[in-house]
PDB file of C-alpha atoms and ligand atoms in Angstrom:
ATOM      1  CA  MET A   1       5.244  27.184  25.014  1.00 86.00           C
ATOM      2  CA  LYS A   2       1.633  26.861  23.927  1.00 92.00           C
ATOM      3  CA  PRO A   3      -0.115  24.112  25.888  1.00 96.00           C
ATOM      4  CA  THR A   4      -1.963  21.459  23.938  1.00 97.00           C
ATOM      5  CA  GLU A   5      -5.090  19.703  25.093  1.00 98.00           C
ATOM      6  CA  PHE A   6      -3.850  16.289  26.255  1.00 98.00           C
ATOM      7  CA  ILE A   7      -0.794  14.537  27.644  1.00 98.00           C
ATOM      8  CA  TRP A   8      -0.456  10.786  27.937  1.00 98.00           C
ATOM      9  CA  HIS A   9       0.227  10.275  31.622  1.00 98.00           C
ATOM     10  CA  LYS A  10       0.429   7.027  33.556  1.00 97.00           C
ATOM     11  CA  GLY A  11      -1.676   4.969  31.184  1.00 96.00           C
ATOM     12  CA  LYS A  12      -4.178   7.432  29.775  1.00 96.00           C
ATOM     13  CA  LEU A  13      -4.692  10.788  28.135  1.00 97.00           C
ATOM     14  CA  VAL A  14      -5.296  13.528  30.698  1.00 98.00           C
ATOM     15  CA  PRO A  15      -5.800  17.300  30.308  1.00 98.00           C
ATOM     16  CA  TRP A  16      -2.468  19.184  29.948  1.00 98.00           C
ATOM     17  CA  SER A  17      -2.673  20.740  33.423  1.00 98.00           C
ATOM     18  CA  ASP A  18      -3.421  17.412  35.134  1.00 98.00           C
ATOM     19  CA  ALA A  19      -0.178  15.733  33.990  1.00 98.00           C
ATOM     20  CA  THR A  20       1.636  16.296  37.299  1.00 98.00           C
ATOM     21  CA  VAL A  21       4.034  14.297  39.488  1.00 97.00           C
ATOM     22  CA  HIS A  22       4.579  14.102  43.249  1.00 97.00           C
ATOM     23  CA  VAL A  23       7.301  16.404  44.614  1.00 97.00           C
ATOM     24  CA  LEU A  24       9.053  13.393  46.152  1.00 97.00           C
ATOM     25  CA  SER A  25       9.328  11.612  42.799  1.00 97.00           C
ATOM     26  CA  HIS A  26      12.637   9.773  42.504  1.00 97.00           C
ATOM     27  CA  GLY A  27      13.294  11.268  39.064  1.00 98.00           C
ATOM     28  CA  LEU A  28      13.055  14.802  40.407  1.00 98.00           C
ATOM     29  CA  HIS A  29      15.546  14.180  43.223  1.00 97.00           C
ATOM     30  CA  TYR A  30      18.022  11.859  41.545  1.00 97.00           C
ATOM     31  CA  GLY A  31      17.698  12.525  37.816  1.00 97.00           C
ATOM     32  CA  SER A  32      16.250   9.078  37.152  1.00 98.00           C
ATOM     33  CA  SER A  33      14.388   9.657  33.927  1.00 98.00           C
ATOM     34  CA  VAL A  34      15.023   8.835  30.287  1.00 98.00           C
ATOM     35  CA  PHE A  35      13.374  10.690  27.478  1.00 98.00           C
ATOM     36  CA  GLU A  36      13.190  11.484  23.778  1.00 98.00           C
ATOM     37  CA  GLY A  37      12.562  14.439  21.517  1.00 98.00           C
ATOM     38  CA  ILE A  38      10.819  13.516  18.279  1.00 98.00           C
ATOM     39  CA  ARG A  39       9.565  15.707  15.480  1.00 98.00           C
ATOM     40  CA  VAL A  40       6.412  15.472  13.424  1.00 98.00           C
ATOM     41  CA  TYR A  41       6.735  17.428  10.186  1.00 97.00           C
ATOM     42  CA  GLU A  42       3.997  18.734   7.969  1.00 96.00           C
ATOM     43  CA  THR A  43       5.354  17.197   4.789  1.00 95.00           C
ATOM     44  CA  SER A  44       4.241  17.390   1.188  1.00 88.00           C
ATOM     45  CA  GLY A  45       2.555  14.033   1.856  1.00 90.00           C
ATOM     46  CA  GLY A  46       0.819  15.040   5.124  1.00 95.00           C
ATOM     47  CA  SER A  47       1.930  15.029   8.759  1.00 98.00           C
ATOM     48  CA  ALA A  48       4.626  12.464   9.451  1.00 98.00           C
ATOM     49  CA  PHE A  49       6.890  11.404  12.289  1.00 98.00           C
ATOM     50  CA  PHE A  50      10.589  11.531  11.466  1.00 98.00           C
ATOM     51  CA  ARG A  51      12.418   8.323  12.411  1.00 98.00           C
ATOM     52  CA  LEU A  52       9.950   7.414  15.139  1.00 98.00           C
ATOM     53  CA  ASP A  53      11.291   3.829  15.214  1.00 98.00           C
ATOM     54  CA  SER A  54      14.825   5.036  15.940  1.00 98.00           C
ATOM     55  CA  HIS A  55      13.623   7.317  18.743  1.00 98.00           C
ATOM     56  CA  VAL A  56      11.458   4.645  20.377  1.00 98.00           C
ATOM     57  CA  ARG A  57      14.363   2.226  20.155  1.00 98.00           C
ATOM     58  CA  ARG A  58      16.745   4.724  21.794  1.00 98.00           C
ATOM     59  CA  LEU A  59      14.157   5.421  24.513  1.00 98.00           C
ATOM     60  CA  CYS A  60      13.950   1.713  25.312  1.00 98.00           C
ATOM     61  CA  ASP A  61      17.752   1.409  25.153  1.00 98.00           C
ATOM     62  CA  SER A  62      18.100   4.301  27.613  1.00 98.00           C
ATOM     63  CA  ALA A  63      15.565   2.669  29.964  1.00 98.00           C
ATOM     64  CA  ARG A  64      17.453  -0.644  29.707  1.00 98.00           C
ATOM     65  CA  ILE A  65      20.792   0.970  30.587  1.00 98.00           C
ATOM     66  CA  HIS A  66      19.201   2.492  33.685  1.00 97.00           C
ATOM     67  CA  ARG A  67      17.222  -0.683  34.462  1.00 96.00           C
ATOM     68  CA  MET A  68      13.839   0.992  34.344  1.00 97.00           C
ATOM     69  CA  GLU A  69      11.170  -1.597  33.688  1.00 96.00           C
ATOM     70  CA  HIS A  70       8.271   0.246  32.127  1.00 97.00           C
ATOM     71  CA  GLY A  71       6.408  -2.743  30.711  1.00 96.00           C
ATOM     72  CA  LEU A  72       5.574  -1.120  27.374  1.00 97.00           C
ATOM     73  CA  SER A  73       6.560  -2.685  24.062  1.00 98.00           C
ATOM     74  CA  ARG A  74       8.106  -0.551  21.347  1.00 98.00           C
ATOM     75  CA  GLU A  75       4.903  -1.029  19.328  1.00 97.00           C
ATOM     76  CA  ARG A  76       2.794   0.279  22.210  1.00 97.00           C
ATOM     77  CA  LEU A  77       5.049   3.313  22.756  1.00 98.00           C
ATOM     78  CA  THR A  78       4.784   4.013  19.029  1.00 98.00           C
ATOM     79  CA  GLU A  79       1.008   3.762  19.197  1.00 97.00           C
ATOM     80  CA  ILE A  80       0.909   6.196  22.147  1.00 98.00           C
ATOM     81  CA  CYS A  81       3.050   8.766  20.291  1.00 98.00           C
ATOM     82  CA  HIS A  82       0.638   8.588  17.361  1.00 98.00           C
ATOM     83  CA  GLU A  83      -2.343   8.935  19.669  1.00 97.00           C
ATOM     84  CA  VAL A  84      -0.983  12.031  21.436  1.00 98.00           C
ATOM     85  CA  VAL A  85      -0.361  13.821  18.132  1.00 98.00           C
ATOM     86  CA  ARG A  86      -3.709  12.722  16.717  1.00 97.00           C
ATOM     87  CA  ARG A  87      -5.782  13.696  19.758  1.00 97.00           C
ATOM     88  CA  ASN A  88      -4.116  17.105  19.982  1.00 98.00           C
ATOM     89  CA  GLN A  89      -4.798  17.617  16.271  1.00 97.00           C
ATOM     90  CA  LEU A  90      -1.259  18.754  15.619  1.00 97.00           C
ATOM     91  CA  ALA A  91      -0.063  19.112  12.037  1.00 96.00           C
ATOM     92  CA  SER A  92       3.554  19.521  13.159  1.00 96.00           C
ATOM     93  CA  ALA A  93       4.896  18.816  16.613  1.00 97.00           C
ATOM     94  CA  TYR A  94       7.753  18.113  18.979  1.00 97.00           C
ATOM     95  CA  VAL A  95       6.914  14.944  20.870  1.00 98.00           C
ATOM     96  CA  ARG A  96       8.461  14.361  24.284  1.00 98.00           C
ATOM     97  CA  PRO A  97       8.068  10.874  25.795  1.00 98.00           C
ATOM     98  CA  ILE A  98       9.593  10.442  29.250  1.00 98.00           C
ATOM     99  CA  ILE A  99      10.022   7.343  31.396  1.00 98.00           C
ATOM    100  CA  TYR A 100      10.828   8.196  35.003  1.00 98.00           C
ATOM    101  CA  ARG A 101      10.915   6.802  38.484  1.00 98.00           C
ATOM    102  CA  GLY A 102       7.950   8.149  40.402  1.00 97.00           C
ATOM    103  CA  PHE A 103       7.060   8.469  44.074  1.00 96.00           C
ATOM    104  CA  GLY A 104       7.883   5.459  46.236  1.00 93.00           C
ATOM    105  CA  THR A 105      11.157   5.703  48.092  1.00 90.00           C
ATOM    106  CA  MET A 106      13.772   8.245  49.039  1.00 91.00           C
ATOM    107  CA  SER A 107      16.493   5.614  48.726  1.00 93.00           C
ATOM    108  CA  VAL A 108      18.976   6.258  45.963  1.00 94.00           C
ATOM    109  CA  ASP A 109      18.507   2.635  44.884  1.00 93.00           C
ATOM    110  CA  ALA A 110      15.013   2.958  43.507  1.00 87.00           C
ATOM    111  CA  GLY A 111      13.942  -0.554  44.455  1.00 79.00           C
ATOM    112  CA  ALA A 112      10.186  -0.766  44.195  1.00 81.00           C
ATOM    113  CA  THR A 113       9.668   2.805  43.016  1.00 93.00           C
ATOM    114  CA  PRO A 114       7.079   2.831  40.220  1.00 96.00           C
ATOM    115  CA  VAL A 115       8.325   3.513  36.707  1.00 98.00           C
ATOM    116  CA  GLU A 116       5.921   5.863  34.973  1.00 98.00           C
ATOM    117  CA  VAL A 117       5.505   6.968  31.371  1.00 98.00           C
ATOM    118  CA  SER A 118       4.277  10.262  29.964  1.00 98.00           C
ATOM    119  CA  VAL A 119       4.145  11.528  26.398  1.00 98.00           C
ATOM    120  CA  ALA A 120       3.502  15.179  25.570  1.00 98.00           C
ATOM    121  CA  ALA A 121       3.341  16.850  22.157  1.00 98.00           C
ATOM    122  CA  PHE A 122       3.414  20.538  21.338  1.00 97.00           C
ATOM    123  CA  GLU A 123       4.556  22.972  18.693  1.00 95.00           C
ATOM    124  CA  TRP A 124       8.217  23.970  18.754  1.00 89.00           C
ATOM    125  CA  ALA A 125      10.095  26.034  16.185  1.00 80.00           C
ATOM    126  CA  GLY A 126      13.883  25.868  15.586  1.00 70.00           C
ATOM    127  CA  TYR A 127      15.981  25.525  18.738  1.00 75.00           C
ATOM    128  CA  LEU A 128      18.980  27.762  18.068  1.00 79.00           C
ATOM    129  CA  GLY A 129      17.025  30.679  16.603  1.00 76.00           C
ATOM    130  CA  ALA A 130      16.336  32.066  13.149  1.00 76.00           C
ATOM    131  CA  ASP A 131      20.014  32.576  12.188  1.00 83.00           C
ATOM    132  CA  ALA A 132      20.878  28.914  12.596  1.00 88.00           C
ATOM    133  CA  ILE A 133      20.036  27.955   9.035  1.00 88.00           C
ATOM    134  CA  GLU A 134      21.654  30.598   6.798  1.00 90.00           C
ATOM    135  CA  LYS A 135      23.735  33.080   8.763  1.00 94.00           C
ATOM    136  CA  GLY A 136      25.130  30.652  11.277  1.00 96.00           C
ATOM    137  CA  VAL A 137      25.449  30.953  15.062  1.00 96.00           C
ATOM    138  CA  ASP A 138      28.355  31.901  17.328  1.00 97.00           C
ATOM    139  CA  VAL A 139      29.565  29.151  19.638  1.00 98.00           C
ATOM    140  CA  GLY A 140      32.282  28.811  22.261  1.00 98.00           C
ATOM    141  CA  VAL A 141      34.198  25.874  23.701  1.00 98.00           C
ATOM    142  CA  SER A 142      32.938  25.180  27.199  1.00 98.00           C
ATOM    143  CA  SER A 143      35.056  25.125  30.326  1.00 98.00           C
ATOM    144  CA  TRP A 144      32.936  22.100  31.309  1.00 98.00           C
ATOM    145  CA  THR A 145      34.047  18.654  30.165  1.00 98.00           C
ATOM    146  CA  ARG A 146      31.519  15.958  29.325  1.00 98.00           C
ATOM    147  CA  ALA A 147      31.210  12.936  31.575  1.00 96.00           C
ATOM    148  CA  ALA A 148      34.129  10.503  31.564  1.00 97.00           C
ATOM    149  CA  PRO A 149      33.598   6.976  30.236  1.00 96.00           C
ATOM    150  CA  ASN A 150      31.979   4.648  32.732  1.00 96.00           C
ATOM    151  CA  THR A 151      30.421   7.448  34.772  1.00 97.00           C
ATOM    152  CA  HIS A 152      27.091   8.708  33.387  1.00 94.00           C
ATOM    153  CA  PRO A 153      26.436   6.568  30.315  1.00 97.00           C
ATOM    154  CA  ALA A 154      26.334   9.035  27.411  1.00 97.00           C
ATOM    155  CA  MET A 155      24.384   6.640  25.206  1.00 97.00           C
ATOM    156  CA  ALA A 156      21.406   6.866  27.553  1.00 98.00           C
ATOM    157  CA  LYS A 157      19.365   9.992  26.989  1.00 98.00           C
ATOM    158  CA  ALA A 158      18.802  10.378  30.717  1.00 98.00           C
ATOM    159  CA  GLY A 159      17.517  13.369  32.656  1.00 98.00           C
ATOM    160  CA  GLY A 160      20.578  13.378  34.937  1.00 98.00           C
ATOM    161  CA  ASN A 161      22.926  13.781  31.959  1.00 98.00           C
ATOM    162  CA  TYR A 162      21.341  17.124  31.217  1.00 98.00           C
ATOM    163  CA  LEU A 163      22.869  18.748  34.276  1.00 98.00           C
ATOM    164  CA  SER A 164      26.065  18.707  32.208  1.00 97.00           C
ATOM    165  CA  SER A 165      24.228  20.146  29.197  1.00 98.00           C
ATOM    166  CA  GLN A 166      22.693  22.881  31.365  1.00 98.00           C
ATOM    167  CA  LEU A 167      26.086  24.010  32.675  1.00 98.00           C
ATOM    168  CA  ILE A 168      27.488  24.086  29.138  1.00 98.00           C
ATOM    169  CA  SER A 169      24.538  25.958  27.728  1.00 98.00           C
ATOM    170  CA  MET A 170      24.191  28.477  30.597  1.00 98.00           C
ATOM    171  CA  GLU A 171      27.899  29.271  30.444  1.00 98.00           C
ATOM    172  CA  ALA A 172      27.717  29.759  26.669  1.00 98.00           C
ATOM    173  CA  HIS A 173      24.813  32.201  27.035  1.00 98.00           C
ATOM    174  CA  ARG A 174      26.635  34.132  29.764  1.00 98.00           C
ATOM    175  CA  HIS A 175      29.539  34.557  27.363  1.00 98.00           C
ATOM    176  CA  GLY A 176      27.263  35.742  24.566  1.00 98.00           C
ATOM    177  CA  TYR A 177      27.321  32.533  22.534  1.00 98.00           C
ATOM    178  CA  VAL A 178      24.269  30.775  21.170  1.00 97.00           C
ATOM    179  CA  GLU A 179      25.649  27.371  22.169  1.00 97.00           C
ATOM    180  CA  GLY A 180      28.601  25.729  23.952  1.00 98.00           C
ATOM    181  CA  ILE A 181      30.770  22.939  22.557  1.00 98.00           C
ATOM    182  CA  ALA A 182      32.140  20.492  25.094  1.00 98.00           C
ATOM    183  CA  LEU A 183      35.321  18.458  25.044  1.00 98.00           C
ATOM    184  CA  ASP A 184      35.495  14.902  26.303  1.00 98.00           C
ATOM    185  CA  VAL A 185      37.638  13.829  29.223  1.00 98.00           C
ATOM    186  CA  THR A 186      40.667  13.370  26.933  1.00 98.00           C
ATOM    187  CA  GLY A 187      40.375  16.946  25.689  1.00 98.00           C
ATOM    188  CA  ASN A 188      39.100  15.952  22.277  1.00 98.00           C
ATOM    189  CA  LEU A 189      35.891  17.280  20.732  1.00 98.00           C
ATOM    190  CA  SER A 190      32.620  15.854  22.009  1.00 98.00           C
ATOM    191  CA  GLU A 191      29.356  17.663  21.184  1.00 98.00           C
ATOM    192  CA  GLY A 192      27.170  20.687  21.853  1.00 98.00           C
ATOM    193  CA  ALA A 193      24.958  20.979  24.940  1.00 98.00           C
ATOM    194  CA  GLY A 194      22.084  19.473  22.973  1.00 97.00           C
ATOM    195  CA  GLU A 195      23.519  18.770  19.525  1.00 98.00           C
ATOM    196  CA  ASN A 196      26.069  16.626  17.750  1.00 98.00           C
ATOM    197  CA  LEU A 197      29.018  18.310  16.093  1.00 98.00           C
ATOM    198  CA  PHE A 198      30.304  18.163  12.505  1.00 98.00           C
ATOM    199  CA  LEU A 199      33.349  19.789  10.889  1.00 98.00           C
ATOM    200  CA  VAL A 200      34.299  20.061   7.236  1.00 98.00           C
ATOM    201  CA  ARG A 201      37.917  20.291   6.184  1.00 98.00           C
ATOM    202  CA  ASP A 202      39.091  19.930   2.582  1.00 98.00           C
ATOM    203  CA  GLY A 203      35.682  18.625   1.568  1.00 98.00           C
ATOM    204  CA  VAL A 204      35.692  15.776   4.121  1.00 98.00           C
ATOM    205  CA  LEU A 205      32.985  15.561   6.786  1.00 98.00           C
ATOM    206  CA  LEU A 206      34.341  14.839  10.277  1.00 98.00           C
ATOM    207  CA  THR A 207      32.443  13.978  13.438  1.00 98.00           C
ATOM    208  CA  PRO A 208      33.495  12.642  16.865  1.00 98.00           C
ATOM    209  CA  PRO A 209      32.820   8.945  17.601  1.00 98.00           C
ATOM    210  CA  LEU A 210      30.400   7.459  20.158  1.00 98.00           C
ATOM    211  CA  SER A 211      33.355   6.971  22.507  1.00 97.00           C
ATOM    212  CA  ALA A 212      33.724  10.780  22.794  1.00 98.00           C
ATOM    213  CA  ALA A 213      30.845  10.904  25.340  1.00 97.00           C
ATOM    214  CA  ILE A 214      28.292  11.918  22.723  1.00 98.00           C
ATOM    215  CA  LEU A 215      24.654  11.003  22.461  1.00 98.00           C
ATOM    216  CA  SER A 216      24.146   8.723  19.490  1.00 98.00           C
ATOM    217  CA  GLY A 217      22.149  11.372  17.645  1.00 98.00           C
ATOM    218  CA  ILE A 218      19.483  10.362  15.187  1.00 98.00           C
ATOM    219  CA  THR A 219      19.980  13.564  13.179  1.00 98.00           C
ATOM    220  CA  ARG A 220      23.717  12.792  13.213  1.00 98.00           C
ATOM    221  CA  ASP A 221      23.008   9.387  11.702  1.00 98.00           C
ATOM    222  CA  THR A 222      20.624  10.987   9.192  1.00 98.00           C
ATOM    223  CA  VAL A 223      23.239  13.538   8.101  1.00 98.00           C
ATOM    224  CA  VAL A 224      25.946  10.863   7.786  1.00 98.00           C
ATOM    225  CA  THR A 225      23.599   8.772   5.632  1.00 98.00           C
ATOM    226  CA  LEU A 226      22.600  11.748   3.456  1.00 98.00           C
ATOM    227  CA  ALA A 227      26.232  12.829   3.075  1.00 98.00           C
ATOM    228  CA  GLN A 228      27.308   9.357   1.959  1.00 98.00           C
ATOM    229  CA  ASP A 229      24.372   9.278  -0.423  1.00 98.00           C
ATOM    230  CA  LEU A 230      25.630  12.561  -1.912  1.00 98.00           C
ATOM    231  CA  GLY A 231      29.059  10.986  -2.394  1.00 98.00           C
ATOM    232  CA  LEU A 232      30.808  12.851   0.428  1.00 98.00           C
ATOM    233  CA  THR A 233      33.540  11.227   2.490  1.00 98.00           C
ATOM    234  CA  VAL A 234      32.560  10.966   6.161  1.00 98.00           C
ATOM    235  CA  ARG A 235      35.035  10.167   8.931  1.00 98.00           C
ATOM    236  CA  GLU A 236      33.930   9.368  12.428  1.00 98.00           C
ATOM    237  CA  GLN A 237      37.086   9.849  14.454  1.00 98.00           C
ATOM    238  CA  SER A 238      38.626  11.430  17.486  1.00 98.00           C
ATOM    239  CA  LEU A 239      39.137  15.137  16.748  1.00 98.00           C
ATOM    240  CA  PRO A 240      41.441  17.596  18.532  1.00 98.00           C
ATOM    241  CA  ARG A 241      39.951  20.864  19.763  1.00 98.00           C
ATOM    242  CA  GLU A 242      42.112  22.962  17.458  1.00 98.00           C
ATOM    243  CA  LEU A 243      40.520  21.428  14.379  1.00 98.00           C
ATOM    244  CA  LEU A 244      37.469  23.527  15.270  1.00 97.00           C
ATOM    245  CA  TYR A 245      39.572  26.626  14.581  1.00 98.00           C
ATOM    246  CA  LEU A 246      40.884  25.256  11.272  1.00 98.00           C
ATOM    247  CA  ALA A 247      37.656  23.861   9.861  1.00 98.00           C
ATOM    248  CA  ASP A 248      36.238  25.265   6.638  1.00 98.00           C
ATOM    249  CA  GLU A 249      32.742  24.633   7.969  1.00 98.00           C
ATOM    250  CA  VAL A 250      31.199  23.687  11.304  1.00 98.00           C
ATOM    251  CA  PHE A 251      27.605  22.692  11.963  1.00 98.00           C
ATOM    252  CA  LEU A 252      25.452  21.194  14.700  1.00 98.00           C
ATOM    253  CA  THR A 253      22.687  18.620  14.393  1.00 98.00           C
ATOM    254  CA  GLY A 254      19.760  17.617  16.575  1.00 97.00           C
ATOM    255  CA  THR A 255      16.069  16.917  16.459  1.00 97.00           C
ATOM    256  CA  ALA A 256      15.145  20.324  17.863  1.00 94.00           C
ATOM    257  CA  THR A 257      18.064  22.103  16.121  1.00 94.00           C
ATOM    258  CA  GLU A 258      17.898  20.261  12.783  1.00 95.00           C
ATOM    259  CA  VAL A 259      21.088  21.289  10.908  1.00 97.00           C
ATOM    260  CA  ALA A 260      22.466  24.583  12.259  1.00 96.00           C
ATOM    261  CA  ALA A 261      25.404  26.391  10.648  1.00 97.00           C
ATOM    262  CA  VAL A 262      28.145  27.777  12.907  1.00 97.00           C
ATOM    263  CA  ARG A 263      29.802  31.028  11.854  1.00 97.00           C
ATOM    264  CA  SER A 264      32.324  31.496  14.652  1.00 98.00           C
ATOM    265  CA  VAL A 265      34.019  29.466  17.382  1.00 98.00           C
ATOM    266  CA  ASP A 266      35.565  31.264  20.355  1.00 98.00           C
ATOM    267  CA  GLY A 267      35.467  34.497  18.334  1.00 98.00           C
ATOM    268  CA  LEU A 268      37.321  33.017  15.340  1.00 98.00           C
ATOM    269  CA  THR A 269      35.378  33.171  12.097  1.00 98.00           C
ATOM    270  CA  VAL A 270      34.642  29.804  10.503  1.00 98.00           C
ATOM    271  CA  GLY A 271      35.309  29.809   6.741  1.00 95.00           C
ATOM    272  CA  ALA A 272      33.696  32.847   5.150  1.00 93.00           C
ATOM    273  CA  GLY A 273      31.699  33.639   8.301  1.00 93.00           C
ATOM    274  CA  ARG A 274      28.436  32.252   7.049  1.00 91.00           C
ATOM    275  CA  ARG A 275      26.944  28.909   6.106  1.00 95.00           C
ATOM    276  CA  GLY A 276      29.393  26.924   3.969  1.00 96.00           C
ATOM    277  CA  PRO A 277      28.517  25.030   0.759  1.00 97.00           C
ATOM    278  CA  ILE A 278      28.560  21.524   2.256  1.00 98.00           C
ATOM    279  CA  THR A 279      26.447  22.631   5.229  1.00 98.00           C
ATOM    280  CA  GLU A 280      23.989  24.148   2.758  1.00 97.00           C
ATOM    281  CA  LYS A 281      23.901  20.976   0.662  1.00 98.00           C
ATOM    282  CA  LEU A 282      23.196  18.846   3.721  1.00 98.00           C
ATOM    283  CA  GLN A 283      20.571  21.238   5.066  1.00 97.00           C
ATOM    284  CA  LYS A 284      18.836  21.095   1.672  1.00 97.00           C
ATOM    285  CA  ALA A 285      18.987  17.312   1.599  1.00 98.00           C
ATOM    286  CA  PHE A 286      17.673  17.126   5.179  1.00 98.00           C
ATOM    287  CA  LEU A 287      14.853  19.656   4.829  1.00 96.00           C
ATOM    288  CA  GLY A 288      14.110  18.221   1.372  1.00 97.00           C
ATOM    289  CA  LEU A 289      12.875  15.071   3.095  1.00 97.00           C
ATOM    290  CA  PHE A 290       9.924  17.100   4.338  1.00 96.00           C
ATOM    291  CA  SER A 291       9.295  19.285   1.280  1.00 95.00           C
ATOM    292  CA  GLY A 292       9.474  16.202  -0.936  1.00 96.00           C
ATOM    293  CA  GLU A 293      12.638  17.321  -2.778  1.00 97.00           C
ATOM    294  CA  THR A 294      14.698  14.520  -1.207  1.00 97.00           C
ATOM    295  CA  ARG A 295      13.273  11.066  -1.834  1.00 97.00           C
ATOM    296  CA  ASP A 296      12.877   9.172   1.443  1.00 97.00           C
ATOM    297  CA  LYS A 297      14.719   6.028   0.343  1.00 97.00           C
ATOM    298  CA  TRP A 298      15.153   4.953   3.920  1.00 98.00           C
ATOM    299  CA  GLY A 299      11.534   4.894   5.094  1.00 98.00           C
ATOM    300  CA  TRP A 300      12.232   7.564   7.719  1.00 98.00           C
ATOM    301  CA  LEU A 301       8.864   9.281   7.407  1.00 98.00           C
ATOM    302  CA  GLU A 302       5.910   7.644   9.114  1.00 98.00           C
ATOM    303  CA  PRO A 303       2.513   9.264   8.449  1.00 97.00           C
ATOM    304  CA  VAL A 304       0.611  10.192  11.612  1.00 97.00           C
ATOM    305  CA  ARG A 305      -2.171   7.653  12.052  1.00 95.00           C
ATOM    306  CA  ARG A 306      -5.359   9.622  11.903  1.00 87.00           C
ATOM    307  CA  GLU A 307      -7.539   6.674  12.911  1.00 84.00           C
ATOM    308  CA  PRO A 308      -7.413   5.262  16.442  1.00 81.00           C
ATOM    309  CA  PRO A 309      -6.520   1.551  16.682  1.00 79.00           C
ATOM    310  CA  MET A 310      -9.351  -0.862  17.439  1.00 73.00           C
ATOM    311  CA  ILE A 311      -8.718  -1.161  21.222  1.00 74.00           C
ATOM    312  CA  SER A 312      -5.018  -1.893  21.569  1.00 80.00           C
ATOM    313  CA  THR A 313      -4.034  -5.279  22.875  1.00 80.00           C
ATOM    314  CA  LEU A 314      -0.350  -4.435  22.869  1.00 84.00           C
ATOM    315  CA  PRO A 315       1.541  -4.617  26.155  1.00 87.00           C
TER     316      PRO A 315
HETATM  317  N1  PMP B 401      23.517  15.397  21.987  1.00 72.41           N
HETATM  318  C1  PMP B 401      22.742  15.775  23.006  1.00 72.41           C
HETATM  319  C2  PMP B 401      23.357  15.978  24.351  1.00 72.41           C
HETATM  320  C3  PMP B 401      21.383  16.010  22.795  1.00 72.41           C
HETATM  321  O1  PMP B 401      20.592  16.408  23.815  1.00 72.41           O
HETATM  322  C4  PMP B 401      20.834  15.842  21.516  1.00 72.41           C
HETATM  323  C5  PMP B 401      19.369  16.096  21.279  1.00 72.41           C
HETATM  324  N2  PMP B 401      18.592  14.966  21.521  1.00 72.41           N
HETATM  325  C6  PMP B 401      21.678  15.432  20.482  1.00 72.41           C
HETATM  326  C7  PMP B 401      23.017  15.207  20.751  1.00 72.41           C
HETATM  327  C8  PMP B 401      21.145  15.184  19.099  1.00 72.41           C
HETATM  328  O2  PMP B 401      20.409  13.991  19.054  1.00 72.41           O
HETATM  329  P1  PMP B 401      19.187  13.790  18.063  1.00 72.41           P
HETATM  330  O3  PMP B 401      19.692  14.123  16.702  1.00 72.41           O
HETATM  331  O4  PMP B 401      18.835  12.350  18.192  1.00 72.41           O
HETATM  332  O5  PMP B 401      18.101  14.703  18.497  1.00 72.41           O
END
């Protein structure tokens, strides 16, 4: 990763190497952090955040679930994201805000531990490698199950949840796969280690529901919206594992991943063994938002503010 100049850290921009935390920080010991991954694209109309509102909302939702009072309004968090991209002079970026419990107590109940906020931005290419768009990647079903309902809340994008993702992803790599697909506690399909999952069978787009221990992905929502706009039938429903082996097409979605084609699952070829036609159509519609070929009817693109605000009064 190429460092950028500044990171927003505890209330101000500091040099990249100064954005450090104490080794006894609560978040480090107990996983008490919530975060986001947001992309800025260099679009035909200039640099723009993609669905910044949705990401800031999910960040605040995650903090609410874990009762982290950070004291920043959604407008202020939005302003900070803009400032970090602007001050680092990035044309395209991956923006990583994190709200975490800092240094204060070693008690599991954080009590008076300070809640701190940092926002970094840097350049980041595709997550699942160069083959993810056209050729497709090889994936395997994980031996690890995602968290059961009413354990770790899946709707919170919390640091602690990523211990599960790490096990899934490390196991997949050990077995020679690019990514692992996890089942939920009932044995039905859930999601990838860091992506939501879609299947196509007989022209219908299928994806597991929120109750399958998935993160409520913003790319997932984007793809569902684009698919419906293209006239495709989309069904959000509980899906048995074996449907993965019978699907005509499989793909994964995520902010870092975008829309990645899957060419095999557990060594079984998916469809013709390369990106299928509906995956291609949706990739085109998705990437078209940034090239200008897909009209942004939904107001998802938000130009990076190149002027600083007149001293912010926002909380
Ligand atoms: N599931 C998990 C576990 C993830 O980490 C991610 C990436 N944030 C996703 C799904 C996809 O979510 P999004 O499209 O909002 O990036």
